[in-house]
PDB file of C-alpha atoms in Angstrom:
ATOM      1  CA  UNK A  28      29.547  15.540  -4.128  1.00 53.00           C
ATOM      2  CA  UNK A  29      25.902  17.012  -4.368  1.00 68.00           C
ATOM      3  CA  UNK A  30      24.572  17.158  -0.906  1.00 83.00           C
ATOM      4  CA  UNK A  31      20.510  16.380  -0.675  1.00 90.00           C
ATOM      5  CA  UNK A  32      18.081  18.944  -1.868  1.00 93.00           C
ATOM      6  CA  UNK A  33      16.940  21.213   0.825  1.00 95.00           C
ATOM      7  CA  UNK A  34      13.106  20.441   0.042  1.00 97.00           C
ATOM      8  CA  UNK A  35      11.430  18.479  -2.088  1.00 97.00           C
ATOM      9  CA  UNK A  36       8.278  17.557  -3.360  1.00 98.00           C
ATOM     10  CA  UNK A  37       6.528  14.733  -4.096  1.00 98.00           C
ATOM     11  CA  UNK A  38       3.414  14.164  -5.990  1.00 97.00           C
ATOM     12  CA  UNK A  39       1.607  10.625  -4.425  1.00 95.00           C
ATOM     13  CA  UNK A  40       2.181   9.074  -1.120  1.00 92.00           C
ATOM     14  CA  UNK A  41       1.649   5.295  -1.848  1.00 91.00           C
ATOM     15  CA  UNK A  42       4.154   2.881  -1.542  1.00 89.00           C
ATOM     16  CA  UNK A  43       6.336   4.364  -3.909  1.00 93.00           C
ATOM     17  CA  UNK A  44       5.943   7.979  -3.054  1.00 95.00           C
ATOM     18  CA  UNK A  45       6.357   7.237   0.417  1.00 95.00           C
ATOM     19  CA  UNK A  46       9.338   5.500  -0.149  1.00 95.00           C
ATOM     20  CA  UNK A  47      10.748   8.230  -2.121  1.00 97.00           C
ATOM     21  CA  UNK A  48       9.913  11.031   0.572  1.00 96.00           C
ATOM     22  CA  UNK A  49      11.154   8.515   3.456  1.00 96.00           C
ATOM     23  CA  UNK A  50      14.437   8.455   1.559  1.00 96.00           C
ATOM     24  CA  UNK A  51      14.741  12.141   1.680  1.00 97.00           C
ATOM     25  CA  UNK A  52      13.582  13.129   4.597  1.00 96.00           C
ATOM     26  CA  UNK A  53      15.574  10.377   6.726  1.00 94.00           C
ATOM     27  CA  UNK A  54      18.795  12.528   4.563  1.00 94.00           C
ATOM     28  CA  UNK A  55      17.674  15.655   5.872  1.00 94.00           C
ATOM     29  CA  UNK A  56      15.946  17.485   3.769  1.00 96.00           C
ATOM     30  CA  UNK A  57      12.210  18.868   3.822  1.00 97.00           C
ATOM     31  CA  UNK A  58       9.717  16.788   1.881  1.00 97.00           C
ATOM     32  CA  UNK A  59       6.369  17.946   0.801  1.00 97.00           C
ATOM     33  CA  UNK A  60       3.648  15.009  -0.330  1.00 97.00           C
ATOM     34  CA  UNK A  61       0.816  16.018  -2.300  1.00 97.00           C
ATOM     35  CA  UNK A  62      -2.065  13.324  -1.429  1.00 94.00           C
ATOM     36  CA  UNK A  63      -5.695  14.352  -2.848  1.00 86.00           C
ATOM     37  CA  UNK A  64      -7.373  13.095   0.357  1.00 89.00           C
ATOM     38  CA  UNK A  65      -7.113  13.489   4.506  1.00 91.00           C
ATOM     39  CA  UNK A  66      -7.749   9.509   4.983  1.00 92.00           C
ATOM     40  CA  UNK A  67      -4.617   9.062   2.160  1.00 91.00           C
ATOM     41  CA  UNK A  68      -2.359  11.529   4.036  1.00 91.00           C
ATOM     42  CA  UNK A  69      -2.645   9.447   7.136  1.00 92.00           C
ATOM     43  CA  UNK A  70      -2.647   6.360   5.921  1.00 92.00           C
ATOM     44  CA  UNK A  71       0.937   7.797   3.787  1.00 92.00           C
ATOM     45  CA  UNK A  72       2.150   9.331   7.404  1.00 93.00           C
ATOM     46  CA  UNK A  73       1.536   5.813   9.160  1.00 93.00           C
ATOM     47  CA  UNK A  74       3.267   3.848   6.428  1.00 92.00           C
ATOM     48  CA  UNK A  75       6.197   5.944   6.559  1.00 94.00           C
ATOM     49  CA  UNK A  76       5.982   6.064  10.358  1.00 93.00           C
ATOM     50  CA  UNK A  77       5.645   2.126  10.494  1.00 93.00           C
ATOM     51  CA  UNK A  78       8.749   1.572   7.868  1.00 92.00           C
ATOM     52  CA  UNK A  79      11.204   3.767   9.513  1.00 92.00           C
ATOM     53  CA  UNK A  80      10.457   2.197  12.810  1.00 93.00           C
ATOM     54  CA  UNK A  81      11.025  -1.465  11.236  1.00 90.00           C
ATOM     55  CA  UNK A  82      14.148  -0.318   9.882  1.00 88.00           C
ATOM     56  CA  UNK A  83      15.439   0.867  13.356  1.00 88.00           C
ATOM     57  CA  UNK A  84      14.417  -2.389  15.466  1.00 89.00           C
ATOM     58  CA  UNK A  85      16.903  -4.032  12.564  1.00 88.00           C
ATOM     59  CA  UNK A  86      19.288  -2.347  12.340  1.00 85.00           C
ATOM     60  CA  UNK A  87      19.039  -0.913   9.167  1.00 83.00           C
ATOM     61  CA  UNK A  88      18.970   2.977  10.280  1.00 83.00           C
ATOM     62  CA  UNK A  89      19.667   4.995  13.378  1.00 83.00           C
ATOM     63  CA  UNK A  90      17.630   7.669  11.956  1.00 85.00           C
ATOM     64  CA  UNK A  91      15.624   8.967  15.197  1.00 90.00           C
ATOM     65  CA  UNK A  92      11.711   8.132  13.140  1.00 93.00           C
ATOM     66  CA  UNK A  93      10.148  11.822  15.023  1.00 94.00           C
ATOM     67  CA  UNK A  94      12.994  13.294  13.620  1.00 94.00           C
ATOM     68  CA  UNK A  95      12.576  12.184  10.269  1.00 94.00           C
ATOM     69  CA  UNK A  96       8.730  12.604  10.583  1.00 95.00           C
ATOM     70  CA  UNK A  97       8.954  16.325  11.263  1.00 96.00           C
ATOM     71  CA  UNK A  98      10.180  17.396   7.938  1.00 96.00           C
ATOM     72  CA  UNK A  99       7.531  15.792   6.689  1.00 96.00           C
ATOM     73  CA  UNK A 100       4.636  17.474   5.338  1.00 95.00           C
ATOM     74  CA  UNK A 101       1.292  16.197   3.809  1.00 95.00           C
ATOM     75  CA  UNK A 102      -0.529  18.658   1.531  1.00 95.00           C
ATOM     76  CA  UNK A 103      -3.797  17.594  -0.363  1.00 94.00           C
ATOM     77  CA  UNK A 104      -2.658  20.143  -4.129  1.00 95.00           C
ATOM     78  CA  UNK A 105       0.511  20.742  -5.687  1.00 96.00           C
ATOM     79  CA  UNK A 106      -0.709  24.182  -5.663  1.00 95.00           C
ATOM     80  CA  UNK A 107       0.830  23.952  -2.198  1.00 96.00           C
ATOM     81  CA  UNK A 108       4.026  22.834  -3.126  1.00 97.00           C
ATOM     82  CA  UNK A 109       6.893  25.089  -1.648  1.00 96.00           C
ATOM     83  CA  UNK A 110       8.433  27.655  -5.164  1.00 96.00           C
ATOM     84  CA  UNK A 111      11.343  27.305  -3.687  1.00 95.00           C
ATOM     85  CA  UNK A 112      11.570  23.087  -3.872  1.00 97.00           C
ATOM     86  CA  UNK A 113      14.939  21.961  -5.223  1.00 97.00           C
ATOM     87  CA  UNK A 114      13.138  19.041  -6.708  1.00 98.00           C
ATOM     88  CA  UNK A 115       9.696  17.472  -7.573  1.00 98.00           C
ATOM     89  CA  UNK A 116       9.216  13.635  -7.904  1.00 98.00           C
ATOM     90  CA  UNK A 117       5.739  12.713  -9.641  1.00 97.00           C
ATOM     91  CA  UNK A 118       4.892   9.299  -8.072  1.00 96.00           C
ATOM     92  CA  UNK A 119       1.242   8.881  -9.878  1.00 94.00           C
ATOM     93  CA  UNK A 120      -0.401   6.089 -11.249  1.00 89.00           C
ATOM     94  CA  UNK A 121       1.308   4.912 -14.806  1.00 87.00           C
ATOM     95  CA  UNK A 122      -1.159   6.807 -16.788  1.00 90.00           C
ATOM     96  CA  UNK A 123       0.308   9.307 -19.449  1.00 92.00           C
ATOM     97  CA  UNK A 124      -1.900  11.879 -19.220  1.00 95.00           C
ATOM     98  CA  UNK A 125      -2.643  11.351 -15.517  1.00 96.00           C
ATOM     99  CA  UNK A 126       1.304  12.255 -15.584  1.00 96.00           C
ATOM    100  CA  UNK A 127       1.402  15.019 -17.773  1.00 97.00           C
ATOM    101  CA  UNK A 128      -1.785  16.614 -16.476  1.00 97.00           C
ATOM    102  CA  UNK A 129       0.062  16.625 -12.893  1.00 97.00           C
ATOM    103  CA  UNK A 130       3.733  17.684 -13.937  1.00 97.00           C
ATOM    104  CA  UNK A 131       2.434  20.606 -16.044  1.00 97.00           C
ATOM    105  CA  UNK A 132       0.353  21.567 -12.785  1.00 97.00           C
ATOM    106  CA  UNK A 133       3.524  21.507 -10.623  1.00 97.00           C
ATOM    107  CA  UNK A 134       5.413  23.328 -13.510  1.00 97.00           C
ATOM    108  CA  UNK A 135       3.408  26.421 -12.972  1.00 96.00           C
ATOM    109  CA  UNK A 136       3.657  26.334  -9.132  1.00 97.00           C
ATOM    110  CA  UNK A 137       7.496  25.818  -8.766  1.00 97.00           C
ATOM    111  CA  UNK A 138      10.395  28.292  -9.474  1.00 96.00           C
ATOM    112  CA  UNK A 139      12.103  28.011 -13.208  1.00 93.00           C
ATOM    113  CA  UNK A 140      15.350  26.383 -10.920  1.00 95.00           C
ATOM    114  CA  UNK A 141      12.883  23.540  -9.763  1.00 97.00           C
ATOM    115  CA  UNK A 142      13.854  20.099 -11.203  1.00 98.00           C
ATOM    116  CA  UNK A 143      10.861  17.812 -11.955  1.00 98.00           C
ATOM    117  CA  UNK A 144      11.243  14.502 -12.063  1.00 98.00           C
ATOM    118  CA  UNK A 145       8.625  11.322 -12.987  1.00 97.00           C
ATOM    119  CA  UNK A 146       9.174   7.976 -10.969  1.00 96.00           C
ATOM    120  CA  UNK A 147       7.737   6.057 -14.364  1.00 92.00           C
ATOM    121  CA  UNK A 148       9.038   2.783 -14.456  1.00 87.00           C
ATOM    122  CA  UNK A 149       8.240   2.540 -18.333  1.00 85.00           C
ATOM    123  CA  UNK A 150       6.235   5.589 -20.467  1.00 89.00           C
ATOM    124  CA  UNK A 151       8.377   7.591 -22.514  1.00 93.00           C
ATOM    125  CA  UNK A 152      10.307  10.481 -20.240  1.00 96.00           C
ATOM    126  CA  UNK A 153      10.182  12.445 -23.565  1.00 96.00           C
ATOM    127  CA  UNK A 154       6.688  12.560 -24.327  1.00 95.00           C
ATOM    128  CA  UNK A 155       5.757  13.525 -21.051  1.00 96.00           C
ATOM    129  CA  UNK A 156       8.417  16.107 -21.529  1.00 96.00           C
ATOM    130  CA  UNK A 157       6.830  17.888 -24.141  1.00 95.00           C
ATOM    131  CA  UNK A 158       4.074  18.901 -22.170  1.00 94.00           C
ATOM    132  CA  UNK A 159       5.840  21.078 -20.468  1.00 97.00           C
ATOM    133  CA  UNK A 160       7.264  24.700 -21.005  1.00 96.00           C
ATOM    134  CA  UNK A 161      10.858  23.807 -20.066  1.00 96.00           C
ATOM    135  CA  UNK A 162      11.683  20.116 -20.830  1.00 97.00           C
ATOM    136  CA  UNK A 163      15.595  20.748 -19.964  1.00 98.00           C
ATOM    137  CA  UNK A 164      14.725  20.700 -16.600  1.00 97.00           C
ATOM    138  CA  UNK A 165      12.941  17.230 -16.490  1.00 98.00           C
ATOM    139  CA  UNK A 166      13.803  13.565 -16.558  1.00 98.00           C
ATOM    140  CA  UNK A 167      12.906  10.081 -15.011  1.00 97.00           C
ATOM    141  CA  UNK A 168      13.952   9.348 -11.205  1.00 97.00           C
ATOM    142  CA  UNK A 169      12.992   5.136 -11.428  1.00 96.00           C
ATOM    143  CA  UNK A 170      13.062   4.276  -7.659  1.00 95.00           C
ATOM    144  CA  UNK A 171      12.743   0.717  -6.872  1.00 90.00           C
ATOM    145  CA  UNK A 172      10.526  -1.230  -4.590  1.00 84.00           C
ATOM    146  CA  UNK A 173      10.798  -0.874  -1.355  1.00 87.00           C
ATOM    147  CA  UNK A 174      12.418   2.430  -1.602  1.00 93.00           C
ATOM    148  CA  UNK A 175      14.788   2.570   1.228  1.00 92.00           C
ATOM    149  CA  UNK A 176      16.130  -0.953   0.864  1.00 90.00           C
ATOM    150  CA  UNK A 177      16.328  -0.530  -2.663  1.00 91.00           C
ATOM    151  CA  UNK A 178      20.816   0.047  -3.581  1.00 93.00           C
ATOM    152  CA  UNK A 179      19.626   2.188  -7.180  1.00 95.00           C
ATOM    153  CA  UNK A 180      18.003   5.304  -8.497  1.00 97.00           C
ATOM    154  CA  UNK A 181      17.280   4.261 -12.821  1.00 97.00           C
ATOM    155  CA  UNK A 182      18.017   8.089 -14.058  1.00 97.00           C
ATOM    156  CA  UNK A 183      16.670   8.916 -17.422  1.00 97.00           C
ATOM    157  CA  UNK A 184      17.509  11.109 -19.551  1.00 97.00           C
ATOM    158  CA  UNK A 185      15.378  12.681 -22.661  1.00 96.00           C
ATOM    159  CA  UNK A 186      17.173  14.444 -25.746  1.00 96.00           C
ATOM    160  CA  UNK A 187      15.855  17.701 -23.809  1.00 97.00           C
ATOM    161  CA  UNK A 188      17.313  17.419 -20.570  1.00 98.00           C
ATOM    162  CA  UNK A 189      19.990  19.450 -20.012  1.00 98.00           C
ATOM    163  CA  UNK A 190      23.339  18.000 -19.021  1.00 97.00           C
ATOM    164  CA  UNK A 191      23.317  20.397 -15.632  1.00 97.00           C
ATOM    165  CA  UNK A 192      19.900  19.168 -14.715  1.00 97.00           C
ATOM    166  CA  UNK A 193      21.332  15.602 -15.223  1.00 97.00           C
ATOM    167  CA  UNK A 194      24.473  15.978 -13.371  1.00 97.00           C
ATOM    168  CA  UNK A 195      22.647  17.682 -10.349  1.00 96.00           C
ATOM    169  CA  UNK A 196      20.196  14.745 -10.240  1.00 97.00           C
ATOM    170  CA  UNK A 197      23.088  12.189 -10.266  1.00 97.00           C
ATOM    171  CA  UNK A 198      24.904  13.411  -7.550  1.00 96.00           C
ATOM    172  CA  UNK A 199      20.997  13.669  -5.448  1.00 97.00           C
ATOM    173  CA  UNK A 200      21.028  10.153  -6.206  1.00 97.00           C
ATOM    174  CA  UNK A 201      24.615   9.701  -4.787  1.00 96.00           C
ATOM    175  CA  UNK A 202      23.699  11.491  -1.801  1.00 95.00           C
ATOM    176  CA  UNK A 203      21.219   8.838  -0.613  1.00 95.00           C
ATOM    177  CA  UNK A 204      23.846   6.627  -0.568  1.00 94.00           C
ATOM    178  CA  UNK A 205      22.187   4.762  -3.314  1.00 96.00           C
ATOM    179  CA  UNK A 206      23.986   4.125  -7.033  1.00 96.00           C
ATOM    180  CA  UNK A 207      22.847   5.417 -10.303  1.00 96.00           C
ATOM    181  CA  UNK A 208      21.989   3.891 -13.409  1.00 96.00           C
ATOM    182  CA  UNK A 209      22.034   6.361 -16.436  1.00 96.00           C
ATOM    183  CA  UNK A 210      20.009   5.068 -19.374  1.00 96.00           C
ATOM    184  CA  UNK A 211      18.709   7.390 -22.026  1.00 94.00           C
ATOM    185  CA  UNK A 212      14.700   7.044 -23.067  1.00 94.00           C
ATOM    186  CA  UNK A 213      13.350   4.016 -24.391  1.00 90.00           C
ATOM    187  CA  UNK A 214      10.547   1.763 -23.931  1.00 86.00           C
ATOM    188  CA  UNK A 215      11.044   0.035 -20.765  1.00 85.00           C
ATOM    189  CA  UNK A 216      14.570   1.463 -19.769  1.00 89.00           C
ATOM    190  CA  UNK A 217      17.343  -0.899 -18.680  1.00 88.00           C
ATOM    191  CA  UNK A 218      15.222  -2.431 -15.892  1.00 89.00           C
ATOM    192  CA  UNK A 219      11.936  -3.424 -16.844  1.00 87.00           C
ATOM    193  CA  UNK A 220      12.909  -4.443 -20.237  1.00 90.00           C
ATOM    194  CA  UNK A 221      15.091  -6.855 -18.772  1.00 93.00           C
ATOM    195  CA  UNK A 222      13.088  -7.384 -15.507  1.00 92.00           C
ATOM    196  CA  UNK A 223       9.552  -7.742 -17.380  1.00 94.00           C
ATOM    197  CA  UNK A 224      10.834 -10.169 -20.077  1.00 95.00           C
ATOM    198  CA  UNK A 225      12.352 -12.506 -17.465  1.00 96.00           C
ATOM    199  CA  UNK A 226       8.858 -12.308 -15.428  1.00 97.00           C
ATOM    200  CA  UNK A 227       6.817 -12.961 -18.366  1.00 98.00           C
ATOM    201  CA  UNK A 228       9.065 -15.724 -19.140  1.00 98.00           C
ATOM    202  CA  UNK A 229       8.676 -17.304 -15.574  1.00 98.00           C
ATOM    203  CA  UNK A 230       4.177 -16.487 -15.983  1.00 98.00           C
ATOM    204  CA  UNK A 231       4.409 -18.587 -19.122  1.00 98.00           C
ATOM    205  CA  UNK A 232       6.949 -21.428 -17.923  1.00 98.00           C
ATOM    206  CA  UNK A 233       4.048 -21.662 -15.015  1.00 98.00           C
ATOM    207  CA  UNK A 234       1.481 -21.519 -17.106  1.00 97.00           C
ATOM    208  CA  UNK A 235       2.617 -24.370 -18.644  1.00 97.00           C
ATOM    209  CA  UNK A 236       3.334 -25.978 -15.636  1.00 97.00           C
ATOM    210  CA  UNK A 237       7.090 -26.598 -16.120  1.00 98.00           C
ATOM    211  CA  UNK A 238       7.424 -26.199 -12.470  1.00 98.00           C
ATOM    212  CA  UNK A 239       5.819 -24.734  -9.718  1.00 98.00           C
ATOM    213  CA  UNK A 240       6.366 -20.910  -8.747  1.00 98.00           C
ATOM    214  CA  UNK A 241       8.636 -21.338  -5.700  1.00 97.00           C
ATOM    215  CA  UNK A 242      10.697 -23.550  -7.954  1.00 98.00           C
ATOM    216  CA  UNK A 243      10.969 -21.456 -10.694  1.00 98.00           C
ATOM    217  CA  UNK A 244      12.267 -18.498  -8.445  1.00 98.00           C
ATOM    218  CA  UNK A 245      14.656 -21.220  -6.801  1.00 98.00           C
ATOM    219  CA  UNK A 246      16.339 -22.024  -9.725  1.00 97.00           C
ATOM    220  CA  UNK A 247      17.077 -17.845 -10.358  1.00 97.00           C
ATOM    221  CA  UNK A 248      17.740 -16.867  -6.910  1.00 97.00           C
ATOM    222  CA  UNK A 249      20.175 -20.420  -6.419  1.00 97.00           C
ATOM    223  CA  UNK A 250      21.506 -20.798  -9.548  1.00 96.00           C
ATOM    224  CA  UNK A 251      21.864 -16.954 -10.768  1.00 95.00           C
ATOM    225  CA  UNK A 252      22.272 -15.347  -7.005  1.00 95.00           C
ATOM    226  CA  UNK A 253      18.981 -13.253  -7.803  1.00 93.00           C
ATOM    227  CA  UNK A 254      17.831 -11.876  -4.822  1.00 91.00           C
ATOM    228  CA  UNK A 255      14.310 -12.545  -5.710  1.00 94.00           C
ATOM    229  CA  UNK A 256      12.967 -14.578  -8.043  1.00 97.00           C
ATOM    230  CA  UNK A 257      11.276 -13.276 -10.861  1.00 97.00           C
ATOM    231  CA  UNK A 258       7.501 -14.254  -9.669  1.00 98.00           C
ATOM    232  CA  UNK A 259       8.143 -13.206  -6.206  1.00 97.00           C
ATOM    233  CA  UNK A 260       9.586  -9.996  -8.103  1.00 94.00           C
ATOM    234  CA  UNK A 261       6.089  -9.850  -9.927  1.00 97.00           C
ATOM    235  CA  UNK A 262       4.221 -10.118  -6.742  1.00 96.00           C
ATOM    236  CA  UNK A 263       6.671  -7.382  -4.883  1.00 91.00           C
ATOM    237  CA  UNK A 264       5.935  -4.481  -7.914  1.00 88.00           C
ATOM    238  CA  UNK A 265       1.994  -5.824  -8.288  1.00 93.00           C
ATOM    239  CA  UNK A 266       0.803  -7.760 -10.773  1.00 96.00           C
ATOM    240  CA  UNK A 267      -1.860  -5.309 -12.398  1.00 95.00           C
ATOM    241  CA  UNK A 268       1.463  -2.661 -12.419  1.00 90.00           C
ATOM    242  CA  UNK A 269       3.215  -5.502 -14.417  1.00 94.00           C
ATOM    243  CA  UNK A 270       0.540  -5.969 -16.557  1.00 95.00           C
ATOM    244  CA  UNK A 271       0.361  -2.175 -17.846  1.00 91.00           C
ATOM    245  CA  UNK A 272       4.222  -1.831 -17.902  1.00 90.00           C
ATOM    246  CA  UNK A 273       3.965  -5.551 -20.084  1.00 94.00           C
ATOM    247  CA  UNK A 274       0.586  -3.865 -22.366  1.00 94.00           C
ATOM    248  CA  UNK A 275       3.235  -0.937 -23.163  1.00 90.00           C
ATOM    249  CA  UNK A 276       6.133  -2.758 -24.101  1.00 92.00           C
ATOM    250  CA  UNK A 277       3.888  -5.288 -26.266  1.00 95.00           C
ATOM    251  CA  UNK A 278       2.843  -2.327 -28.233  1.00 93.00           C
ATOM    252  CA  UNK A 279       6.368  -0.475 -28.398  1.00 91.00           C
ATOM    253  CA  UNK A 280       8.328  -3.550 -28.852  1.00 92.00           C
ATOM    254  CA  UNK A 281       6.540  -6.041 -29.720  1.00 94.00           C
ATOM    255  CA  UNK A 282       5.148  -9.561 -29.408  1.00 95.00           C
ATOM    256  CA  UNK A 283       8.013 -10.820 -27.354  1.00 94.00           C
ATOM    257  CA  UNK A 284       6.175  -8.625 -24.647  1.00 96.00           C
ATOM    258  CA  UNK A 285       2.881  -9.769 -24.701  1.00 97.00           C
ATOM    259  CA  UNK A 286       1.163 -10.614 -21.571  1.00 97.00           C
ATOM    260  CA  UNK A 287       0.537 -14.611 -20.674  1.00 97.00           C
ATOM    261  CA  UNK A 288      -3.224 -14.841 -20.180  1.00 98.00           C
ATOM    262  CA  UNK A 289      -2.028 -16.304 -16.683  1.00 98.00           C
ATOM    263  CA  UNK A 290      -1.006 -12.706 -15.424  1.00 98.00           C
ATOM    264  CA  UNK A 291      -4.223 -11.393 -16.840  1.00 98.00           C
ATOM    265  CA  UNK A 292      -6.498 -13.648 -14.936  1.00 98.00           C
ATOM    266  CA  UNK A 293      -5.134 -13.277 -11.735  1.00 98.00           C
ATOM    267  CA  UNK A 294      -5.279  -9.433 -12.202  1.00 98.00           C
ATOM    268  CA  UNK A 295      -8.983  -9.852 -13.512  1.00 98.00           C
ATOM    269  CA  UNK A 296      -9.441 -11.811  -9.794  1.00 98.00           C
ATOM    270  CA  UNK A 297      -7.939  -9.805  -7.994  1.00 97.00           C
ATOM    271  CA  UNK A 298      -4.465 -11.291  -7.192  1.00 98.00           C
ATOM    272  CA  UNK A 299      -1.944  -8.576  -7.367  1.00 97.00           C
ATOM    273  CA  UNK A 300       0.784 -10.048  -5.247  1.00 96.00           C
ATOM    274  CA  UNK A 301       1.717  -8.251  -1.739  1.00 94.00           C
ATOM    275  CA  UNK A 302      -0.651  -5.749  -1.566  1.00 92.00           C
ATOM    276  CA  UNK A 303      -3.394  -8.069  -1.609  1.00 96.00           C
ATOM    277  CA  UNK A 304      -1.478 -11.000  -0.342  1.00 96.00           C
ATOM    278  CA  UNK A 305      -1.834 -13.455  -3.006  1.00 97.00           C
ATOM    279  CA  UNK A 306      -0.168 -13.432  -6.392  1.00 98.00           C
ATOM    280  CA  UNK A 307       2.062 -16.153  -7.165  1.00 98.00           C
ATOM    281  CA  UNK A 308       2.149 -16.657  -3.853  1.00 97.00           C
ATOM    282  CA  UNK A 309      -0.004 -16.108  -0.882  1.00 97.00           C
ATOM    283  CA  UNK A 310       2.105 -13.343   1.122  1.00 96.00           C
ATOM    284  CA  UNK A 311       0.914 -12.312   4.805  1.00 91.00           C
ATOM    285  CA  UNK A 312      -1.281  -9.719   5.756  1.00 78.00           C
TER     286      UNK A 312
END
């Protein structure tokens, strides 16, 4: 079994970055986050801080939180990524070139052993791969939200990764006790081609006021065992990141993707879900 990289690096401390360098770091190994701004890296720090705390009073983890917190580093430029990083997880905004710009920025930083990996929940793994000088050593690492609770890693694989690249990012994925999913690239993966269509059915099914929303994610979490409905789902990713990932699809896939003008207007006002704390539903702050 592949123990856990030595150090890491992450590109983006928000909810998802953190996640991803909590994950590590409570494993054991050295994590490096790249956030562009002081007021970021502490607000990254406390979030990490507050989550591995939460998950000690219960009783998730009896990982010692000062423990994890001192291999934990907060840099503001990937130019101050460690060479010598087994591993670098982009954890940007889901903008292509926002994505490409940064990975081919950490490319020429990083030592030619250095797998790079982009936490993109839907663009193509192999165009952002050929922006780079050695696409063998790339592919998606999908992490789920909230990281550490989270029981799967989505691992995606372009026509240009290599199969040792692949392999060693498996058996990373195995050694945070968390279960892989191997897809190859397409639009929207396994998971949020499946996950999105579901959501946007539940939008329109409120929309059209077939049922309220805490009915409608009743009937999937009672009568399918989801563990979350799929609006409460929306709310949990955000419902402006939904909306892109939906945008994307729509134009890849096709009409069976396009956005209800429900999703849009809440975005337009404001209502992303939990980070806000209303979406579909009102969530506490």
């Amino acid at each position: 079994m592949t123990a856990v990289p030595h150090r890491i690096g992450v590109i983006g401390g928000g909810r998802m970055g953190g996640g991803i360098a909590q994950v590590f770091a409570a494993a054991g190994a050295h994590v490096t986050v790249v956030e562009s701004s002081p007021q970021a890296a502490d607000t990254a720090r406390a979030r990490i801080a507050d989550s591995l705390e939460r998950a000690v009073r219960r009783g998730k983890s009896n990982a010692d939180p000062a423990d994890v917190l001192s291999r934990l580093d907060l840099v503001p430029d990937v130019s101050e990524l460690p060479e010598e990083a087994d591993l670098v997880v982009e954890a940007v905004p889901e903008i292509t070139a926002l994505k490409a710009d940064v990975l081919t920025a950490v490319e020429q930083v990083v030592s030619a052993r250095t797998v790079l990996a982009t936490n993109t929940s839907s663009l193509s793994v192999s165009e952002l791969s050929a922006a780079l000088e050695h696409p063998e050593r790339f592919l998606g690492m999908h992490f789920f939200n909230p990281v550490p609770a989270s029981k799967m890693v989505e691992v995606v694989t372009s026509p240009a990764t290599s199969d040792t690249v692949r392999d060693q990012v498996l058996g990373y994925v195995g050694a945070l006790g968390k279960k892989d999913v191997l897809v190859r690239d397409s639009p929207g993966f396994a998971t949020s081609r499946l996950g999105v269509l579901l959501g946007l059915e539940a939008i329109r099914m409120l929309e059209e006021g077939v049922a309220d929303a805490d009915a409608i994610d009743t009937a999937m979490e009672l009568g399918y065992g989801h563990p979350m409905g799929p609006l409460r789902s929306t709310d949990l990713v955000g419902l402006d990141v939904r909306l892109a990932i939906a945008d994307h699809l729509h134009r890849t896939l096709g009409d069976r993707f396009a956005p209800p003008q429900l999703l849009r207007d809440k975005v337009t006002a404001g209502q992303l879900g939990r980070k806000t704390g209303q979406g579909f539903h009102a969530w506490p702050r």
